[in-house]
Amino acid sequence: MKITDIKIIVTAPGRNFVTVKIITDEGLYGVGDATLNGRELAVAAYLTEHVVPCLIGHDPARIEDIWQYLYKGAYWRRGPVTMCAIAGIDMALWDIKAKAANMPLYQLLGGASRERVLCYTHASGADIAETVEAVGRRQEEGYLAIRAQTGIPGLPPIYGTDKSNTNSAAADALPREEVWSTAKYMNYVPALFEELRKAYGTELHLLHDTHHRLTPIEAARLGKDLEPYRLFWLEDTVAAEHQEGFRLVRQHTTTPLAVGEVFNSIWDCRLLIEEQLIDYIRTTAVHAGGVTALRRIMDFASVYNVRTACHGAMDMSPICLGANLHLDLWAPNFGIQEYSGYTEPMHEVFPHAWRFADGHLHPGDTPGHGVDIDETLAAKYPYERAYLPVARLEDGTLWHW
Ligand code: CS2
Ligand code: MG
C-alpha cells in the first residue's frame, strides 16, 4: 500500500479545526486531528510545506518509522506545532491500519481493559450559587464527574466562566484580555466546594482547574484548603513546565494533582511521573504527537502508578476524542477522559462512532478510530482567525491564562 495524497483540511464549525486526511492507492484513507488552538495555520503550513512532500509514496503501514522520520528527521524537536503536525499524520496512519485489519483501533493496542470509559464535563457560573446550579444540571445529564469553575466577585469573567468565549473572528479578532487576582481567587474557591458538597454529597466526583496560575506555595495552600472536600483532582496548579515546583505542592497536600494538557512530549512529564509528583497525566493524542507517542506516555505512567486523563476540551476535534477513547479503553492505568461536548455543526462535520451514555463514553467498534470528516460540510465553515485570551493581574502584569 502507498500514500498517494495527503489533504490538510482547515474548517471552523464554531471554532477552527485542522484535519489531516491520508489517501492510499488501495482506496483506504485515514484522518487525524492536528488542531492547535490559536495557532492553527502554523500547523497547517508545517504540514503542507514540510511534511506532506516527504510522505507521498511511503508505506502507511510503517507507522513507527514515519513517526521517527518526522520526529528525528526534523532535527528541531518537540514543541506544540511540530507535535500537533506529527499527531495528525500518526492518528490518520493508525486509522488506516485498523481499517485494513478490519478492527477498531483499541483491538490493535491490546484489546479492551474495561467495558466503558468514565468521563467528566465542565460546569461554571458567575459566582458560587450559579456554579452550584450548573453542576446540578450536568449531574441531571448523567455525568458522574464534573469540573466546577466559578467567577470571582470583584473580577470580570475569568478562565472557564466567560460565556462569550465564542470563536468567531469578531469575538477573537485579537486576544481578549482577562483580569486575575490570586488573592481574591484563593479566598473564594474553597467556599465553592463546601457548597457543592453540601448540595450534592460526597459521591459526585468534583474536579477543579487552576489553569497554571499559582506559585508552588499558593498551590500547596489551596490543596490543603480543599482537602475536606475530597476533590477528584486539582488541575494545573502551577505552570506545567516548572516540574520541580510540584515537589513543594506534593509535600503539603493529599489533594490529587493533574497536569499535562500543554505537554507535547514524554520529556515534558518525565520527572513528574518518575517522582510521582502527580496522580493524573493530561496529555492528549493531538498535542502529544499522536497515538504512537501517547501510548508511550501512558505505558511510562503505568510503571509509576500515574493514571491517564486525556485532555478533551472542545478545541480538540472529535477525531482526537475518538483516538483518545481507543487508548482509554485499552490503557491498564486509565483514569478519566475529559469531554466538554461539541456543537451540532461539529458533530455533523465529524461523524463519529463514539457515544456518550450514563456518564461514560465508548469509542464504538467501527474499523479504524471510528471518526470521519465530511469534506463537503467542512468547506461550508471557512477558517476564522481566533485567539485564546490572555490574562493580566490587576496591576497590569501579564499573567498565566
Ligand atoms: C482547559 C482547556 O479543559 C481544560 O482542562 O484547560 O479547556 C484549555 O483552556 C483549552 O484547551 C485551551 O485551548
Ligand atoms: Mg485544563
XYZ file of C-alpha atoms in Angstrom, residues 28-308:
281
model
C -8.333 3.243 2.182
C -7.938 6.637 3.868
C -7.367 7.774 7.413
C -7.952 11.039 9.259
C -6.106 12.716 12.127
C -6.555 15.831 14.271
C -3.804 18.492 14.091
C -5.599 21.346 15.854
C -3.594 23.820 17.966
C -5.946 26.409 19.447
C -4.932 29.936 18.335
C -2.070 28.724 16.109
C -3.983 26.516 13.645
C -2.432 27.847 10.408
C 1.087 27.376 11.799
C 0.408 23.631 11.996
C -1.370 23.574 8.617
C 1.653 25.270 6.983
C 4.109 22.947 8.776
C 2.220 20.004 7.325
C 1.624 21.365 3.826
C 5.094 22.836 3.273
C 7.358 20.479 5.210
C 5.664 17.138 5.904
C 3.340 16.212 3.009
C 6.017 16.287 0.262
C 8.171 13.822 2.258
C 5.432 11.207 2.766
C 3.939 10.728 -0.715
C 4.841 7.201 -1.856
C 5.586 5.937 1.670
C 4.030 2.718 3.027
C 1.310 3.824 5.515
C 1.740 0.574 7.447
C 5.163 1.762 8.734
C 3.669 3.976 11.446
C 6.611 3.865 13.875
C 9.163 4.526 11.133
C 7.170 7.508 9.854
C 6.805 8.841 13.423
C 10.597 8.615 13.958
C 11.203 10.105 10.493
C 9.042 13.146 11.320
C 10.384 13.488 14.895
C 14.133 12.876 14.487
C 14.164 13.872 10.826
C 13.051 17.441 11.555
C 16.212 17.941 13.675
C 14.302 20.675 15.602
C 12.453 18.501 18.067
C 9.322 18.815 20.164
C 7.153 21.909 20.576
C 3.380 22.193 20.078
C 3.385 22.966 16.349
C 5.711 20.102 15.415
C 3.981 17.564 17.660
C 0.456 18.510 16.520
C 1.596 18.039 12.919
C 3.105 14.634 13.718
C -0.053 13.755 15.660
C -2.333 14.450 12.688
C -0.288 12.152 10.463
C 0.027 9.482 13.152
C -3.682 9.327 14.012
C -4.513 9.010 10.293
C -1.996 6.149 9.867
C -3.426 4.221 12.832
C -6.902 4.789 11.348
C -5.742 3.232 8.058
C -4.010 0.303 9.773
C -7.075 -0.559 11.852
C -9.349 -0.238 8.810
C -7.009 -2.547 6.841
C -7.177 -5.044 9.736
C -10.973 -4.565 9.808
C -10.969 -3.920 13.558
C -11.460 -0.992 15.956
C -8.159 0.642 16.949
C -8.364 -0.485 20.600
C -8.095 -4.118 19.443
C -4.741 -3.338 17.770
C -3.498 -1.756 21.033
C -4.211 -4.903 23.053
C -7.974 -5.070 23.406
C -10.411 -3.589 25.928
C -9.439 -3.426 29.612
C -12.918 -2.145 30.594
C -16.443 -2.016 29.234
C -16.675 1.791 29.016
C -14.731 4.990 29.705
C -15.576 7.257 32.669
C -15.672 10.905 31.576
C -16.019 14.327 33.195
C -17.500 17.533 31.861
C -17.489 21.267 32.646
C -19.873 23.369 34.770
C -19.380 27.022 35.612
C -21.128 30.174 36.814
C -20.506 33.835 37.554
C -20.497 33.039 41.288
C -20.861 30.127 43.717
C -24.662 29.997 43.561
C -24.717 29.908 39.757
C -21.962 27.296 39.654
C -23.757 25.044 42.151
C -26.826 25.160 39.893
C -24.762 24.454 36.773
C -23.205 21.383 38.423
C -26.714 20.132 39.236
C -27.772 20.449 35.600
C -24.733 18.435 34.465
C -25.488 15.792 37.082
C -29.021 15.502 35.691
C -27.480 14.881 32.255
C -25.884 11.755 33.713
C -22.356 12.928 34.476
C -20.663 11.280 37.455
C -17.660 13.631 37.386
C -17.906 17.389 36.925
C -15.299 20.145 36.793
C -16.537 23.255 38.614
C -15.213 26.740 37.814
C -16.657 29.905 39.333
C -16.347 33.595 38.639
C -14.813 35.670 41.461
C -16.762 38.616 42.914
C -14.927 41.833 42.133
C -13.325 40.442 38.993
C -14.626 40.404 35.381
C -15.268 36.861 33.991
C -12.189 34.631 34.436
C -10.990 31.352 32.886
C -13.740 28.838 32.326
C -16.618 31.164 33.222
C -16.810 33.605 30.319
C -19.844 32.569 28.269
C -18.822 34.954 25.492
C -15.973 32.576 24.697
C -17.190 32.118 21.136
C -14.675 31.529 18.404
C -15.959 33.990 15.839
C -13.418 36.300 14.306
C -15.374 39.286 15.644
C -15.118 37.985 19.194
C -11.499 36.872 18.964
C -10.055 39.162 16.267
C -7.344 39.856 18.871
C -6.678 38.082 22.162
C -9.311 39.008 24.743
C -7.737 40.319 27.969
C -8.947 38.891 31.285
C -8.122 40.190 34.784
C -6.831 37.864 37.523
C -6.259 38.125 41.265
C -4.761 35.142 43.067
C -5.699 36.585 46.463
C -9.380 37.017 45.554
C -9.380 33.533 43.967
C -7.751 31.776 46.922
C -10.189 33.407 49.354
C -13.258 32.382 47.321
C -12.788 28.946 45.780
C -12.841 26.747 48.940
C -16.361 28.005 49.690
C -17.466 26.788 46.246
C -16.565 23.216 47.117
C -18.068 23.481 50.585
C -21.378 24.465 48.932
C -21.054 21.744 46.274
C -20.502 19.032 48.879
C -23.483 20.363 50.902
C -25.663 20.278 47.781
C -24.558 17.002 46.193
C -22.861 14.939 48.898
C -19.613 13.009 48.622
C -20.369 10.572 45.768
C -20.124 13.082 42.915
C -16.553 13.410 41.578
C -15.603 17.094 41.692
C -12.648 18.495 39.744
C -11.132 21.957 39.506
C -8.666 23.627 37.121
C -6.398 26.431 38.359
C -5.025 26.868 34.856
C -1.305 27.402 35.676
C -1.844 30.481 37.874
C -0.375 29.765 41.312
C 3.104 29.628 42.773
C 4.024 26.298 44.384
C 3.359 27.514 47.936
C -0.002 29.030 46.894
C -0.881 25.711 45.217
C 0.138 23.862 48.394
C -2.136 26.085 50.467
C -5.079 25.688 48.080
C -4.580 21.913 48.022
C -4.708 21.855 51.839
C -7.746 24.189 51.943
C -9.613 21.823 49.580
C -8.736 18.562 51.378
C -12.024 18.464 53.374
C -13.947 18.408 50.063
C -12.066 15.400 48.662
C -11.658 16.575 45.063
C -11.089 14.031 42.329
C -8.220 16.334 41.353
C -6.837 19.850 41.332
C -5.510 20.569 37.823
C -2.678 22.731 36.525
C -1.925 24.344 39.886
C 1.456 25.783 38.786
C 2.983 26.455 35.366
C 3.431 22.923 33.984
C 6.993 23.415 32.735
C 8.090 24.015 36.355
C 8.075 20.279 37.058
C 10.244 20.633 40.207
C 7.691 23.077 41.616
C 5.298 20.181 42.142
C 7.637 18.715 44.805
C 6.624 21.511 47.191
C 2.925 21.106 46.418
C 3.166 17.338 46.927
C 4.814 17.747 50.338
C 1.881 19.748 51.703
C -1.308 18.258 50.380
C -3.090 14.978 49.692
C -5.431 16.575 47.157
C -4.787 14.582 43.928
C -2.912 16.574 41.256
C -3.362 16.549 37.477
C -1.202 18.250 34.838
C -0.161 17.872 31.256
C -2.571 19.283 28.691
C 0.148 21.693 27.497
C 2.808 18.953 27.289
C 3.812 17.728 23.850
C 6.359 15.035 24.677
C 7.279 12.425 27.271
C 10.253 14.599 28.252
C 7.866 17.331 29.468
C 6.423 14.989 32.114
C 9.271 12.555 32.851
C 10.201 13.995 36.247
C 6.586 14.473 37.328
C 5.828 10.814 36.600
C 9.112 9.303 37.857
C 8.840 11.143 41.185
C 5.085 10.540 41.357
C 4.503 14.247 41.843
C 1.158 13.925 40.065
C -1.728 11.461 40.087
C -3.067 12.043 36.549
C -1.246 12.837 33.315
C -3.364 15.011 30.997
C -1.507 14.553 27.693
C -3.798 14.051 24.694
C -3.429 12.461 21.233
C -3.288 15.714 19.229
C -0.828 17.761 21.321
C 1.457 14.906 22.416
C 2.343 13.537 18.976
C -0.453 11.079 18.206
C -1.406 7.542 19.247
C 2.198 6.307 18.954
C 3.547 8.914 21.376
C 0.578 8.969 23.752
C 0.738 5.195 24.142
C 4.389 5.573 25.235
C 3.463 8.192 27.822
C 0.622 6.004 29.113
C 2.931 2.988 29.395
C 5.576 5.072 31.207
C 2.952 6.454 33.594
C 1.642 2.950 34.343
C 5.065 1.972 35.736
C 4.700 4.712 38.406
C 1.005 4.336 39.264
C 0.113 7.553 37.474
C -3.272 7.349 35.757
C -4.309 8.728 32.372
